[in-house]
Amino acid sequence: MPGPDPARAPTPAERLAREQAFTRDASHELRTPLTVIRMASDLIAHDDGLSEASRRSLARIREAVAGMEATIDALLLLARGQDVPLEAEDFHLGELLEQVLEQVRPQLQRKRLALALEQQADPLLHAPPRAMAVVLGNLLENAVRYTDAGQVRVRVLPDRVEIEDTGVGMDAATLARAFEPFYRGLGTPPGGGGLGLSVAHRLAQRCGWTLRLDSTLGQGTCASLLFGRVAQD
């Protein structure tokens, strides 16, 4: 029986399957070294002889590991076939949001940024909580990364979450390409791989949510995650 023709171009379905397989395998391979780094940094953190400068560097390492682990979680979710539903359950958005905020508070404190939380509702969602945590975490980390002074404001409404910063903002050209993977516009600060907004956007689409960006150059950006009106307790 003849094998596949190497000269034949792969079909869109075959390309998608290869991309999903590569993403899944690469993500699994990255988990082990990241776990080693996280466990080693946790042990080092208990060393009372560390200088203040070393502790700051260690905090940056732990933040980077947490960010990479969240990205891997997102890639593994996206690597599932479209016919494989994500695991959904009932959860209160406010409780999950507080957990995500705890992860970014060290970054806020390091940059001396204020955090303003306006919880006008506490939606009860039936959705994949891991996906929601990853999307919110990416949006918050993006807001912190692009803000050097001022605040990050989080608003929880019955049908959406808004994350607004007082950062560098984007011009129209950058805003139009903000969801492209690895795109880095002018004025992009060091750090990050250019995947945060792209992953958040794709994961939101997979869950049936809508992610919108509004931005003004030099004034800041507002990311809105719309999930539709839901029941309240």
Coordinates of C-alpha atoms in Angstrom, one line a residue:
M1 CA 0.0 0.0 0.0
P2 CA 1.6 3.3 -1.0
G3 CA 2.4 5.8 1.7
P4 CA 1.4 9.5 1.8
D5 CA 2.6 11.6 -1.1
P6 CA 5.4 13.9 0.2
A7 CA 4.7 16.4 -2.6
R8 CA 1.0 16.7 -1.7
A9 CA 0.2 19.9 0.3
P10 CA -1.5 19.1 3.7
T11 CA -5.1 19.8 3.9
P12 CA -6.4 22.5 6.4
A13 CA -7.6 19.7 8.7
E14 CA -4.2 18.0 8.6
R15 CA -2.4 21.3 9.3
L16 CA -4.7 21.9 12.3
A17 CA -4.2 18.4 13.6
R18 CA -0.4 18.8 13.4
E19 CA -0.5 22.1 15.1
Q20 CA -2.6 20.7 17.9
A21 CA -0.4 17.7 18.3
F22 CA 2.8 19.9 18.4
T23 CA 1.2 22.3 20.9
R24 CA 0.1 19.4 23.1
D25 CA 3.5 17.6 23.1
A26 CA 5.5 20.8 23.5
S27 CA 3.4 22.0 26.4
H28 CA 3.7 18.6 28.2
E29 CA 7.5 18.7 27.7
L30 CA 7.7 22.2 29.2
R31 CA 5.9 21.2 32.3
T32 CA 8.7 19.2 33.8
P33 CA 11.5 21.9 33.8
L34 CA 9.0 24.5 35.0
T35 CA 8.1 22.3 37.9
V36 CA 11.7 21.9 38.8
I37 CA 12.3 25.6 38.6
R38 CA 9.3 26.3 40.8
M39 CA 10.2 23.8 43.4
A40 CA 13.8 25.0 43.5
S41 CA 12.8 28.6 43.9
D42 CA 10.4 27.7 46.7
L43 CA 13.2 26.0 48.6
I44 CA 15.6 29.0 48.0
A45 CA 12.9 31.4 49.3
H46 CA 13.3 29.8 52.8
D47 CA 16.9 30.7 52.9
D48 CA 17.2 33.4 55.6
G49 CA 20.6 34.5 54.3
L50 CA 19.3 35.9 51.0
S51 CA 20.0 39.5 50.3
E52 CA 17.1 41.9 49.5
A53 CA 18.3 42.1 45.9
S54 CA 18.4 38.3 45.6
R55 CA 14.8 38.1 46.9
R56 CA 13.7 40.6 44.3
S57 CA 15.3 38.5 41.6
L58 CA 13.8 35.3 43.0
A59 CA 10.3 37.0 43.0
R60 CA 10.8 37.8 39.3
I61 CA 11.7 34.1 38.6
R62 CA 8.6 32.9 40.4
E63 CA 6.4 35.3 38.6
A64 CA 7.8 34.2 35.3
V65 CA 7.3 30.6 36.1
A66 CA 3.6 31.2 37.1
G67 CA 3.1 33.1 33.9
M68 CA 4.6 30.2 31.8
E69 CA 2.5 27.6 33.6
A70 CA -0.7 29.6 32.9
T71 CA 0.3 29.9 29.2
I72 CA 0.9 26.1 29.1
D73 CA -2.5 25.5 30.6
A74 CA -4.1 27.7 27.9
L75 CA -2.2 26.0 25.1
L76 CA -3.3 22.6 26.3
L77 CA -6.9 23.7 26.4
L78 CA -6.6 25.1 22.9
A79 CA -4.9 21.9 21.6
R80 CA -8.0 19.9 22.3
G81 CA -10.1 19.2 19.2
Q82 CA -13.1 21.5 18.5
D83 CA -15.3 18.5 19.0
V84 CA -14.0 17.9 22.5
P85 CA -15.9 20.1 25.0
L86 CA -14.0 21.9 27.7
E87 CA -14.9 20.9 31.2
A88 CA -17.5 23.3 32.5
E89 CA -18.9 23.8 36.0
D90 CA -20.8 26.4 38.0
F91 CA -18.7 28.9 39.8
H92 CA -18.9 32.5 41.1
L93 CA -16.8 34.8 39.1
G94 CA -15.9 36.9 42.2
E95 CA -14.2 34.1 44.0
L96 CA -12.2 33.0 41.0
L97 CA -11.2 36.6 40.2
E98 CA -9.8 37.0 43.7
Q99 CA -7.6 34.0 43.2
V100 CA -6.3 35.5 40.0
L101 CA -5.7 38.9 41.6
E102 CA -3.6 37.2 44.3
Q103 CA -1.2 36.0 41.6
V104 CA -0.7 39.4 40.1
R105 CA -0.5 41.4 43.4
P106 CA 3.3 40.9 43.7
Q107 CA 3.8 42.5 40.3
L108 CA 1.5 45.4 41.2
Q109 CA 3.4 46.0 44.4
R110 CA 6.8 45.8 42.7
K111 CA 5.7 48.5 40.2
R112 CA 3.9 50.5 42.9
L113 CA 0.6 50.4 41.0
A114 CA -2.7 50.7 42.7
L115 CA -5.4 48.1 42.2
A116 CA -9.1 49.3 42.1
L117 CA -11.7 46.6 42.2
E118 CA -15.3 47.5 41.4
Q119 CA -17.5 44.5 41.9
Q120 CA -21.0 45.6 40.8
A121 CA -22.1 42.0 40.4
D122 CA -21.0 38.5 41.2
P123 CA -22.1 36.4 38.2
L124 CA -22.7 32.7 38.6
L125 CA -21.2 31.2 35.5
H126 CA -21.4 27.7 34.0
A127 CA -18.2 27.6 32.1
P128 CA -14.6 26.1 32.2
P129 CA -13.1 27.8 35.3
R130 CA -9.5 27.1 34.1
A131 CA -10.2 28.9 30.9
M132 CA -11.6 31.9 32.7
A133 CA -8.7 32.0 35.1
V134 CA -6.2 31.9 32.2
V135 CA -7.9 34.6 30.2
L136 CA -8.3 37.0 33.2
G137 CA -4.7 36.3 34.3
N138 CA -3.3 37.1 30.8
L139 CA -5.3 40.3 30.6
L140 CA -4.2 41.4 34.1
E141 CA -0.6 40.6 33.5
N142 CA -0.7 42.5 30.2
A143 CA -2.2 45.5 31.9
V144 CA 0.6 45.5 34.6
R145 CA 3.3 45.0 32.0
Y146 CA 2.3 48.0 30.0
T147 CA 1.7 50.3 33.0
D148 CA 4.5 52.1 34.8
A149 CA 2.4 54.5 36.9
G150 CA -1.1 54.9 38.0
Q151 CA -3.5 52.0 38.5
V152 CA -5.2 48.9 37.1
R153 CA -9.0 49.0 37.5
V154 CA -11.1 45.8 37.4
R155 CA -14.9 46.2 37.0
V156 CA -17.2 43.2 37.4
L157 CA -20.6 43.7 35.7
P158 CA -23.5 41.2 35.2
D159 CA -22.4 40.4 31.7
R160 CA -18.7 41.2 31.6
V161 CA -15.3 41.9 33.2
E162 CA -13.4 45.1 32.3
I163 CA -9.7 45.5 33.0
E164 CA -8.5 49.1 32.5
D165 CA -5.0 50.4 32.9
T166 CA -3.3 53.8 32.8
G167 CA -0.4 52.5 30.7
V168 CA 1.2 53.4 27.4
G169 CA -1.9 52.6 25.3
M170 CA -1.9 51.7 21.6
D171 CA -2.3 53.6 18.4
A172 CA -4.8 52.4 15.8
A173 CA -2.3 50.3 13.8
T174 CA -1.1 48.4 16.9
L175 CA -4.6 48.0 18.2
A176 CA -5.7 46.4 14.9
R177 CA -3.0 43.7 15.3
A178 CA -3.1 43.3 19.1
F179 CA -4.5 39.7 18.9
E180 CA -1.9 38.5 16.4
P181 CA 0.5 36.0 18.0
F182 CA 4.0 37.3 18.7
Y183 CA 3.2 40.8 17.5
R184 CA 5.0 43.4 19.5
G185 CA 4.2 47.0 18.7
L186 CA 6.4 50.1 19.2
G187 CA 7.1 50.8 22.8
T188 CA 6.7 47.2 23.9
P189 CA 8.5 46.7 27.2
P190 CA 10.9 43.8 27.6
G191 CA 9.6 40.5 28.8
G192 CA 6.7 38.4 27.6
G193 CA 6.6 36.5 24.4
G194 CA 3.8 38.3 22.6
L195 CA 1.3 35.5 23.2
G196 CA -0.8 36.8 26.1
L197 CA -3.5 38.6 24.2
S198 CA -3.5 36.1 21.3
V199 CA -4.0 33.2 23.7
A200 CA -6.7 35.1 25.7
H201 CA -8.5 35.9 22.5
R202 CA -8.4 32.4 21.1
L203 CA -9.5 30.9 24.4
A204 CA -12.3 33.3 24.8
Q205 CA -13.6 32.4 21.3
R206 CA -13.4 28.7 22.2
C207 CA -15.6 29.4 25.2
G208 CA -18.1 31.5 23.3
W209 CA -17.0 34.8 24.9
T210 CA -16.1 38.0 23.3
L211 CA -12.8 39.9 24.0
R212 CA -12.7 43.6 23.0
L213 CA -10.0 46.2 23.3
D214 CA -10.3 49.9 23.5
S215 CA -7.1 51.9 23.7
T216 CA -5.7 55.5 23.5
L217 CA -2.0 56.0 22.9
G218 CA -0.4 57.5 26.0
Q219 CA -3.5 57.1 28.1
G220 CA -4.1 53.4 28.6
T221 CA -6.1 50.4 27.5
C222 CA -9.4 48.8 28.5
A223 CA -10.0 45.0 27.9
S224 CA -13.6 43.8 28.1
L225 CA -14.4 40.2 28.4
L226 CA -18.1 39.7 27.6
F227 CA -19.7 36.4 28.6
G228 CA -23.4 37.4 28.4
R229 CA -26.0 38.1 31.2
V230 CA -26.2 35.2 33.7
A231 CA -28.3 34.3 36.7
Q232 CA -27.6 36.1 40.0
D233 CA -28.1 34.5 43.5

